[in-house]
XYZ file of C-alpha atoms in Angstrom:
640
model
C -203.577 -60.186 69.983
C -204.436 -59.161 73.454
C -202.764 -59.966 76.607
C -205.161 -62.940 77.453
C -204.269 -64.599 74.180
C -200.723 -64.093 74.617
C -200.847 -65.557 78.142
C -202.905 -68.478 76.783
C -200.214 -69.436 73.971
C -197.389 -69.050 76.536
C -199.249 -71.397 79.021
C -199.919 -73.857 76.130
C -196.066 -73.811 75.275
C -195.037 -74.196 78.980
C -197.391 -77.119 79.066
C -195.763 -78.790 75.875
C -192.223 -78.178 77.187
C -193.000 -79.343 80.600
C -194.666 -82.578 79.329
C -191.796 -82.941 76.952
C -189.280 -82.861 79.820
C -191.407 -84.759 82.073
C -191.917 -87.891 79.543
C -188.192 -87.968 78.677
C -186.947 -91.466 79.339
C -184.580 -92.362 81.896
C -181.235 -94.099 81.161
C -182.838 -97.314 82.111
C -185.546 -96.684 79.564
C -183.127 -95.833 76.887
C -181.137 -98.776 77.568
C -184.246 -101.108 77.445
C -185.251 -99.203 74.088
C -181.842 -100.005 72.581
C -182.209 -103.673 73.636
C -185.538 -103.694 72.067
C -184.367 -102.179 68.814
C -181.553 -104.672 68.693
C -184.033 -107.547 69.425
C -186.391 -106.332 66.711
C -183.413 -106.145 64.210
C -182.464 -109.681 65.064
C -186.073 -111.006 64.518
C -186.188 -108.921 61.113
C -182.945 -110.622 60.030
C -184.364 -113.952 61.034
C -187.461 -113.185 59.155
C -185.659 -112.164 56.091
C -183.537 -115.334 56.261
C -186.830 -117.498 56.611
C -188.368 -115.396 53.564
C -185.390 -116.266 51.556
C -185.475 -119.923 52.531
C -189.319 -119.922 51.562
C -188.515 -118.445 48.116
C -185.776 -120.960 47.503
C -188.279 -123.809 48.565
C -190.765 -122.203 46.098
C -188.296 -122.135 43.485
C -187.389 -125.752 44.049
C -191.183 -126.622 43.998
C -191.292 -124.860 40.647
C -188.498 -126.937 39.260
C -190.271 -130.153 40.493
C -193.520 -128.993 39.042
C -191.683 -128.434 35.836
C -190.487 -131.981 35.933
C -194.250 -133.133 36.458
C -195.240 -131.360 33.603
C -192.429 -133.001 31.682
C -193.865 -136.223 32.340
C -197.284 -135.180 30.958
C -196.775 -132.410 28.281
C -193.114 -133.483 26.943
C -194.027 -132.635 23.596
C -195.351 -129.058 24.456
C -192.353 -127.981 26.576
C -189.921 -127.110 23.639
C -190.581 -124.670 20.859
C -190.326 -121.155 19.584
C -192.432 -118.264 21.246
C -194.664 -116.579 18.823
C -196.533 -113.252 19.539
C -200.179 -113.089 18.282
C -201.715 -109.611 18.191
C -205.398 -109.023 18.794
C -206.731 -105.492 18.105
C -209.692 -103.298 17.788
C -210.057 -99.375 17.839
C -209.599 -99.113 21.535
C -207.058 -101.965 22.466
C -204.186 -103.798 21.338
C -203.261 -107.158 23.120
C -200.174 -109.303 22.466
C -200.492 -113.157 23.290
C -197.390 -115.334 23.665
C -197.699 -118.675 22.382
C -195.230 -119.739 25.457
C -197.909 -119.870 28.203
C -200.705 -118.900 26.146
C -201.541 -115.704 27.994
C -201.636 -111.964 27.393
C -198.171 -110.417 27.843
C -198.897 -106.911 26.843
C -201.814 -104.801 26.961
C -201.637 -101.360 24.936
C -204.780 -98.945 25.511
C -205.254 -96.595 22.718
C -206.513 -92.974 22.511
C -205.154 -92.120 25.802
C -202.176 -89.740 26.438
C -198.936 -91.374 27.384
C -197.403 -89.416 30.510
C -194.072 -91.328 30.412
C -192.245 -88.181 29.844
C -193.298 -86.690 33.222
C -192.553 -89.670 35.365
C -189.252 -90.534 36.893
C -188.105 -93.876 36.501
C -190.661 -94.896 33.757
C -190.148 -96.945 30.630
C -189.871 -94.846 27.478
C -192.575 -95.128 24.965
C -192.507 -94.948 21.013
C -195.913 -93.147 21.215
C -197.275 -90.180 22.914
C -200.751 -91.473 22.478
C -201.658 -94.871 24.092
C -200.889 -96.205 27.512
C -199.151 -99.485 28.073
C -200.773 -101.193 30.944
C -198.105 -103.885 31.144
C -195.791 -105.848 29.238
C -194.097 -109.193 29.489
C -191.518 -108.224 32.102
C -194.368 -106.974 34.470
C -197.084 -109.338 34.500
C -197.519 -113.098 34.403
C -200.578 -115.405 34.458
C -200.365 -119.325 35.026
C -202.833 -121.724 35.423
C -201.947 -125.204 37.494
C -204.086 -128.475 37.238
C -203.577 -131.216 39.884
C -203.100 -134.551 37.792
C -202.601 -138.073 38.980
C -198.780 -138.171 37.740
C -198.011 -134.686 38.165
C -199.293 -131.105 38.127
C -199.840 -129.317 34.755
C -198.598 -125.713 34.535
C -199.631 -123.893 31.716
C -196.809 -121.298 31.883
C -194.185 -123.938 30.795
C -195.993 -125.081 27.619
C -195.660 -124.098 24.060
C -199.161 -123.571 22.311
C -199.615 -123.802 18.509
C -201.773 -120.812 17.215
C -204.603 -121.570 14.706
C -207.624 -119.879 13.352
C -206.039 -116.481 13.895
C -208.143 -113.386 12.861
C -207.723 -109.693 13.874
C -209.633 -110.252 17.024
C -209.504 -114.146 17.807
C -207.049 -116.856 17.987
C -206.983 -120.722 19.256
C -204.138 -121.944 20.902
C -203.315 -125.750 21.430
C -200.858 -127.449 23.622
C -200.562 -131.309 23.048
C -199.670 -133.836 25.581
C -198.078 -136.354 23.298
C -200.552 -139.026 24.061
C -203.430 -137.693 22.084
C -204.733 -135.491 24.551
C -204.510 -131.514 24.512
C -205.465 -128.158 26.042
C -207.164 -125.723 23.933
C -207.350 -121.936 24.636
C -209.709 -119.687 22.863
C -209.401 -116.021 22.927
C -212.001 -113.432 21.389
C -211.581 -109.645 21.776
C -214.678 -107.883 21.896
C -215.387 -104.438 20.114
C -213.893 -102.535 23.135
C -211.985 -103.585 26.232
C -213.269 -107.062 26.927
C -211.186 -110.255 26.199
C -213.362 -113.516 26.276
C -211.303 -116.732 27.117
C -212.319 -120.346 27.314
C -209.970 -123.444 28.240
C -210.963 -126.857 27.364
C -209.309 -130.192 28.154
C -209.701 -132.643 25.331
C -209.024 -136.725 25.723
C -207.142 -135.862 28.931
C -209.926 -137.043 31.485
C -207.629 -140.302 32.492
C -204.852 -138.067 33.577
C -206.988 -136.563 36.431
C -208.624 -137.897 39.498
C -212.271 -138.051 39.648
C -212.038 -135.607 42.422
C -210.484 -132.956 40.377
C -212.738 -130.020 39.672
C -210.815 -126.908 40.021
C -207.561 -125.370 38.839
C -205.569 -122.710 40.343
C -204.598 -119.217 38.758
C -201.364 -117.332 39.799
C -201.621 -113.922 38.555
C -198.846 -111.197 39.203
C -198.644 -107.802 38.162
C -196.161 -104.718 38.880
C -198.645 -101.721 38.656
C -196.901 -98.905 36.383
C -196.930 -95.429 37.548
C -198.760 -93.842 34.919
C -199.232 -90.056 36.229
C -197.051 -87.374 37.388
C -197.734 -87.343 40.991
C -196.483 -90.599 42.432
C -198.019 -90.143 45.974
C -201.316 -88.891 44.736
C -201.673 -91.931 42.323
C -200.667 -94.368 44.686
C -203.610 -93.342 46.933
C -205.915 -94.601 44.137
C -204.159 -97.742 43.221
C -205.519 -100.719 44.774
C -206.166 -104.347 44.411
C -209.943 -104.391 44.101
C -212.326 -107.375 44.215
C -216.092 -107.964 44.145
C -217.471 -110.612 46.258
C -220.301 -113.010 44.937
C -223.623 -111.333 45.455
C -221.882 -108.976 47.626
C -220.067 -105.643 47.743
C -216.865 -104.266 46.134
C -213.772 -103.994 48.344
C -209.938 -103.575 48.130
C -207.093 -104.356 50.270
C -205.261 -101.459 51.749
C -203.496 -98.891 49.368
C -201.421 -97.458 52.101
C -199.471 -100.538 53.322
C -198.029 -104.020 52.462
C -200.745 -106.635 52.749
C -199.442 -110.298 52.133
C -201.636 -113.314 51.464
C -204.788 -111.438 52.436
C -207.358 -114.441 52.977
C -210.625 -113.388 51.392
C -213.195 -115.577 52.976
C -216.180 -115.072 50.378
C -216.307 -116.392 46.708
C -215.436 -113.767 44.203
C -216.916 -112.538 40.966
C -213.643 -110.678 39.761
C -210.341 -109.438 40.847
C -208.886 -106.128 39.316
C -205.336 -104.822 39.611
C -206.053 -101.050 39.438
C -204.167 -97.842 39.220
C -205.512 -94.472 39.256
C -207.133 -94.381 35.815
C -206.464 -97.931 34.213
C -207.221 -101.476 35.413
C -206.695 -104.984 34.520
C -209.616 -107.073 35.604
C -210.169 -110.892 35.559
C -213.698 -112.284 35.765
C -214.934 -115.804 36.475
C -217.995 -117.239 35.022
C -218.345 -119.823 38.027
C -216.704 -117.718 40.659
C -213.453 -117.640 42.338
C -213.718 -119.941 45.259
C -213.499 -118.717 48.787
C -210.007 -118.114 50.479
C -208.243 -116.471 47.584
C -204.926 -114.967 48.401
C -204.412 -111.453 47.349
C -200.990 -109.538 48.107
C -200.263 -105.839 47.500
C -196.734 -104.495 48.083
C -195.818 -100.958 48.099
C -193.003 -99.975 45.599
C -190.424 -97.055 45.951
C -190.725 -93.517 44.422
C -188.916 -93.233 41.147
C -188.887 -97.087 40.539
C -191.676 -96.466 37.748
C -194.054 -98.535 39.722
C -196.706 -97.972 42.386
C -197.391 -101.584 43.782
C -196.795 -105.183 43.153
C -199.931 -107.036 43.131
C -200.184 -110.910 43.449
C -203.589 -113.160 43.268
C -203.954 -116.891 43.915
C -207.396 -117.957 42.722
C -209.167 -121.096 42.283
C -211.993 -121.602 39.775
C -213.759 -124.566 38.228
C -212.175 -127.036 35.730
C -213.962 -129.958 34.162
C -211.398 -132.915 33.169
C -213.949 -134.510 30.894
C -213.936 -131.428 28.682
C -217.651 -131.304 28.502
C -217.620 -127.821 30.154
C -215.022 -125.254 29.521
C -213.538 -123.192 31.973
C -214.521 -119.500 31.213
C -212.945 -116.331 32.063
C -213.153 -112.576 30.894
C -210.541 -109.857 31.016
C -210.971 -106.162 31.102
C -208.037 -104.192 30.053
C -209.071 -100.423 30.077
C -209.746 -97.192 31.668
C -211.721 -96.571 34.944
C -214.432 -94.641 33.458
C -217.772 -95.007 35.270
C -220.043 -95.124 32.065
C -217.916 -96.804 30.059
C -217.383 -99.666 32.606
C -221.494 -99.873 32.706
C -221.549 -100.241 28.962
C -218.533 -102.708 28.536
C -220.264 -105.061 31.362
C -223.024 -105.495 28.732
C -220.555 -107.367 26.376
C -220.092 -109.969 29.185
C -221.756 -113.368 28.458
C -221.870 -114.642 31.925
C -225.205 -113.191 33.036
C -223.851 -111.752 36.138
C -224.384 -108.285 37.740
C -220.802 -107.522 37.865
C -221.029 -103.801 38.950
C -217.692 -103.240 37.140
C -218.407 -99.455 37.499
C -217.462 -99.960 41.175
C -213.856 -99.652 40.136
C -214.512 -95.829 40.192
C -214.816 -95.097 43.835
C -217.558 -92.457 44.490
C -217.351 -92.172 48.228
C -219.401 -93.468 51.041
C -223.159 -93.856 50.716
C -224.434 -90.424 51.096
C -221.529 -89.005 48.825
C -221.946 -91.636 46.438
C -225.602 -90.637 46.084
C -224.656 -87.118 45.272
C -221.940 -88.215 42.699
C -223.913 -90.990 41.140
C -227.074 -89.249 40.556
C -225.902 -85.598 40.286
C -222.343 -84.868 39.547
C -221.791 -87.873 37.030
C -224.905 -86.832 34.966
C -223.981 -83.179 34.939
C -220.258 -83.753 34.379
C -221.030 -86.170 31.187
C -223.776 -83.860 29.957
C -221.236 -80.897 29.869
C -218.373 -83.040 28.605
C -220.738 -84.062 25.680
C -220.795 -80.450 24.688
C -217.050 -80.645 24.319
C -216.487 -77.731 26.740
C -213.187 -77.508 28.452
C -212.840 -79.460 31.719
C -211.826 -76.327 33.659
C -215.093 -74.667 32.432
C -216.903 -77.919 33.348
C -215.756 -77.507 36.756
C -216.776 -73.863 36.948
C -220.154 -74.635 35.609
C -220.637 -77.650 38.061
C -219.718 -75.208 40.927
C -222.109 -72.571 39.742
C -224.982 -75.321 39.412
C -224.296 -76.244 43.090
C -224.304 -72.742 44.395
C -227.622 -71.921 42.609
C -229.091 -75.139 44.070
C -227.989 -74.366 47.534
C -228.433 -70.596 47.368
C -232.023 -70.273 48.863
C -230.737 -72.412 52.040
C -227.436 -70.298 52.392
C -229.635 -67.039 51.781
C -232.038 -68.078 54.623
C -229.074 -68.961 57.004
C -227.312 -65.698 56.050
C -230.637 -63.639 56.776
C -230.750 -65.656 60.065
C -227.345 -64.398 61.114
C -228.155 -60.956 59.986
C -231.074 -61.101 62.546
C -228.798 -61.968 65.240
C -226.363 -59.095 64.345
C -229.206 -56.384 64.226
C -230.372 -57.812 67.702
C -226.880 -57.751 69.258
C -227.321 -54.358 70.801
C -230.461 -55.445 72.514
C -229.019 -58.684 73.507
C -226.069 -56.817 75.034
C -228.180 -54.519 76.979
C -230.492 -57.378 78.228
C -227.744 -59.461 79.583
C -225.125 -57.131 80.758
C -225.980 -57.730 84.381
C -225.012 -61.627 83.893
C -221.040 -60.864 83.316
C -219.979 -63.070 86.227
C -218.980 -66.711 85.302
C -221.661 -68.327 87.637
C -224.270 -66.265 85.794
C -223.675 -67.838 82.440
C -226.550 -70.100 82.360
C -228.873 -67.299 83.281
C -227.113 -65.169 80.457
C -227.696 -67.998 77.799
C -231.353 -68.607 79.030
C -232.186 -64.723 78.655
C -230.475 -64.878 75.163
C -232.685 -67.894 74.203
C -235.729 -66.113 75.474
C -235.048 -63.144 73.331
C -234.231 -65.279 70.235
C -237.463 -66.919 70.650
C -239.379 -63.731 71.172
C -237.992 -62.173 68.107
C -238.248 -65.463 65.906
C -234.586 -66.187 65.480
C -232.793 -69.523 65.231
C -229.137 -69.183 66.976
C -228.123 -72.387 65.196
C -229.096 -71.088 61.815
C -225.895 -69.761 60.853
C -224.192 -73.328 60.975
C -226.263 -74.143 57.776
C -223.829 -73.006 55.112
C -221.199 -75.243 56.595
C -223.711 -78.033 56.944
C -224.756 -77.778 53.142
C -221.305 -77.359 51.832
C -219.503 -80.204 53.737
C -221.350 -83.163 51.881
C -220.824 -81.590 48.467
C -217.169 -80.681 49.246
C -216.396 -84.330 50.440
C -218.478 -85.805 47.472
C -216.279 -83.634 45.016
C -213.128 -84.923 47.081
C -213.990 -88.460 46.036
C -215.293 -87.640 42.354
C -212.714 -85.317 40.844
C -209.449 -87.560 41.340
C -211.344 -90.319 39.789
C -212.522 -88.484 36.807
C -210.443 -89.836 33.760
C -211.994 -87.126 31.836
C -209.584 -84.556 33.395
C -206.534 -86.614 32.571
C -204.380 -84.753 30.206
C -206.749 -81.895 30.085
C -205.204 -78.326 30.374
C -206.979 -75.085 31.594
C -205.199 -71.689 31.753
C -201.682 -72.239 33.249
C -202.511 -75.879 34.260
C -201.057 -78.563 31.875
C -202.989 -81.473 33.524
C -206.207 -81.172 35.753
C -205.691 -84.677 37.059
C -202.285 -83.978 38.777
C -200.640 -81.100 40.663
C -199.625 -77.930 38.776
C -195.983 -77.035 39.981
C -195.195 -73.393 40.258
C -191.760 -74.270 41.561
C -190.111 -77.589 41.632
C -186.747 -79.137 42.993
C -184.880 -82.140 43.199
C -185.127 -83.281 46.902
C -188.056 -83.820 49.025
C -188.732 -81.260 51.811
C -190.588 -82.378 54.843
C -194.245 -82.110 54.559
C -194.106 -80.265 51.252
C -192.421 -82.516 48.774
C -190.535 -81.589 45.687
C -193.031 -78.911 44.399
C -195.355 -76.090 45.243
C -198.850 -76.353 43.360
C -200.329 -72.931 42.360
C -203.827 -74.205 42.449
C -203.224 -75.410 46.215
C -201.826 -71.958 46.998
C -204.866 -70.149 45.619
C -207.164 -72.701 47.306
C -205.578 -71.847 50.599
C -205.529 -68.216 50.023
C -209.291 -68.200 49.314
C -209.893 -70.555 52.414
C -208.314 -67.570 54.466
C -210.282 -64.871 52.881
C -213.627 -67.030 53.525
C -212.605 -67.757 57.056
C -211.980 -64.093 57.905
C -215.317 -63.259 56.311
C -217.054 -65.838 58.566
C -215.287 -64.866 61.462
C -216.063 -61.197 60.978
C -219.922 -62.133 60.411
C -219.987 -64.270 63.635
C -217.972 -61.483 65.543
C -220.787 -59.093 64.697
C -223.478 -61.283 66.301
C -221.499 -62.238 69.464
C -222.945 -60.857 72.773
C -221.067 -59.538 75.483
C -217.662 -61.151 75.997
C -218.439 -64.036 73.641
C -215.869 -62.677 71.115
C -213.093 -62.741 73.754
C -213.923 -66.439 74.572
C -213.907 -67.454 71.004
C -210.425 -66.298 70.303
C -208.790 -69.544 70.338
C -211.403 -71.020 67.986
C -211.097 -68.039 65.637
C -207.070 -68.917 65.485
C -207.783 -72.381 64.849
C -209.996 -71.357 61.897
C -207.089 -69.362 60.414
C -204.607 -72.192 60.889
C -206.996 -74.691 59.120
C -206.160 -73.440 55.590
C -202.173 -73.781 56.501
C -202.920 -77.382 57.458
C -204.879 -77.767 54.111
C -201.707 -76.605 52.254
C -199.550 -79.364 53.483
C -202.333 -82.047 52.762
C -203.418 -80.902 49.189
C -200.245 -79.751 47.599
C -199.738 -83.304 46.206
C -203.610 -83.512 45.187
C -204.768 -82.810 41.701
C -205.022 -79.352 40.080
C -208.610 -80.038 39.219
C -209.634 -80.655 42.827
C -207.861 -77.707 44.251
C -209.181 -75.641 41.507
C -212.845 -76.819 42.289
C -212.132 -75.762 45.983
C -210.718 -72.414 44.957
C -213.821 -71.373 42.783
C -216.226 -72.745 45.282
C -214.698 -70.716 48.076
C -214.548 -67.724 45.821
C -218.143 -67.789 44.896
C -219.175 -68.358 48.575
C -217.366 -65.371 49.573
C -218.885 -63.377 46.502
C -222.380 -64.483 47.739
C -221.727 -63.627 51.253
C -220.449 -60.191 50.203
C -223.265 -59.474 47.916
C -225.978 -60.535 50.680
C -224.062 -58.386 53.165
C -224.273 -55.417 50.784
C -228.136 -55.844 49.882
C -229.328 -56.420 53.432
C -231.006 -53.445 54.929
C -230.559 -53.736 58.588
C -233.092 -51.006 59.488
C -235.932 -52.938 57.557
C -234.775 -56.260 59.098
C -234.652 -54.857 62.662
C -238.372 -53.463 61.799
C -239.626 -56.934 60.815
C -238.083 -58.458 64.109
C -239.950 -55.776 66.199
C -243.133 -56.717 64.462
C -242.453 -60.451 65.295
C -241.830 -59.500 68.910
C -245.076 -57.653 69.249
C -247.032 -60.505 67.451
C -245.264 -63.198 69.785
C -245.925 -60.885 72.814
C -249.554 -60.646 72.069
C -249.765 -64.369 71.357
C -247.290 -66.199 73.694
C -248.365 -69.552 72.594
C -247.081 -68.692 68.998
C -243.464 -68.508 70.178
C -241.661 -71.692 69.057
C -238.643 -72.875 66.962
C -235.250 -73.940 67.817
C -234.495 -71.010 70.245
C -237.759 -71.537 72.277
C -236.796 -75.647 72.547
C -233.080 -74.637 73.604
C -234.646 -72.090 76.384
C -237.111 -74.777 77.473
C -234.049 -77.206 77.696
C -231.905 -74.686 79.602
C -234.807 -74.095 81.943
C -235.202 -77.902 82.646
C -231.574 -78.209 83.147
C -231.577 -75.304 85.404
C -234.545 -76.722 87.441
C -232.528 -80.042 87.761
C -229.415 -78.196 88.850
C -231.596 -76.424 91.682
C -233.067 -79.853 92.840
C -229.627 -81.352 93.064
C -228.440 -78.243 95.121
C -231.361 -78.737 97.450
C -230.791 -82.399 97.858
C -227.193 -81.894 98.779
C -228.301 -79.351 101.248
C -230.682 -81.721 102.904
C -227.865 -84.136 103.113
C -225.543 -81.952 104.840
C -228.143 -81.332 107.572
């Protein structure tokens, strides 16, 4: 580190310290801040009391609704709850006769990670994931009647026509009318539901044509890394004839008003979801709520959806819903959607987020197909990531080589450029210096911007994989080398208390990624240094330090991320460094310089042939220089 760099850092530190002292609040400001804090605390206390009062009102309303229901369904308000189990090779659902809804969803053939999660509920099996049970999810339907509201969660239903994959549940109103629920479990993860009112049309107003659904769920933590899994847990929905969206994963959202009608709503965690689909849509202005949960509580978020859908009091047209309880697997979701009987383009695969449009295209039409093909060969998932990396390097190699060769041309031209521009060392001569350099680049047929191409090529792929790998359920529970689970972090050290910026562990793949990033940055900086003219290297010192600080910043960001993603970045940078090293060793500088000299002679003999980016940049600089000269002349005339 030279004297100028040290002075630069000292000045930056002095500015920061001076600004901190200057911006230090006065005693009056501190007092005002205290008063503001006290005011805010009082407002929060008032809001808490108001919220408690509102909860009491809601509880009272529920009790009153129960009385209303008692007046209509008095014969169905008592009984003994029975559990009916529907099951296939993929899914086991428990339906309670009390309320007539699913109270437990057990997804088969997936590893249970409860032993690795603090605060989670024990399980009797290591194979199979409990998405929710009766203490965590509730689903109620409310219909406005003439004499009172009907709330299905208070009713006892009588099961009939019970098979392994279907059941009929009936609640009688005591006056010849009844509500009939029909459930049919498909061959995979889709549950079909119909609700019909029989002989009850006199109980409803002629204007009644909708019912309200109140759906709540405490989203279980299913994976080891709470923070990482929480990033991918969200209340997601699809607008009718529109796109898929979600409410914020990072903060509480209470009663978010969705203005559009919806096809479906999903309570999603990283790898599994519960989805409700409406045949005749969920009406506009649905209310959606997502509340963050505390770490080590065993839960990620608390979801709540209040939805309106169609209801026919005459019983001629049943209310139809479909439920999906299963993994967030892109191809599986596309296949399961075919089981839907609603004839809608549900785009259920959108539960698996593949990134913004450009990155989604890369993942949708390349990464997914290659990943599924390699997975079909029953290869280890770590090997799959390595092969995908090699394929991407193979595809981008011609452009990377072309970019490297352009940088190599600038390197071998450096002595000539130093000689040609040595008279432009003064600060006021920098424009002339740049113009001279651009002219020489143009004459020798070199593009000064070509060295940026490797980064431009890699960034979309890196970002695409950043979106793909954390959502790839195929990596869940898969081990490779020292990594026990590629879908979560791989701790080389763990401790009980959280350390600021680091957490409670050190991830080995994150360390390897950051070290390889340092190596690659060093090689890149060295390559750029070899082609810098005059004092450019000195001017770029601060930028180079920033490049070396980036891997350190990445460590604090990616320490919580999945081992699969960090491993991909590590091997990607490793192969990038290997390619750069190989190209450097196999490039003959003397032959390359001879080619450039031939280009120079050809362009000198035929000036019209000179072109490319360097020529355009040179022309732009000349134009700017001419404009600057005219402005100076104009200023001189004004002064006269």
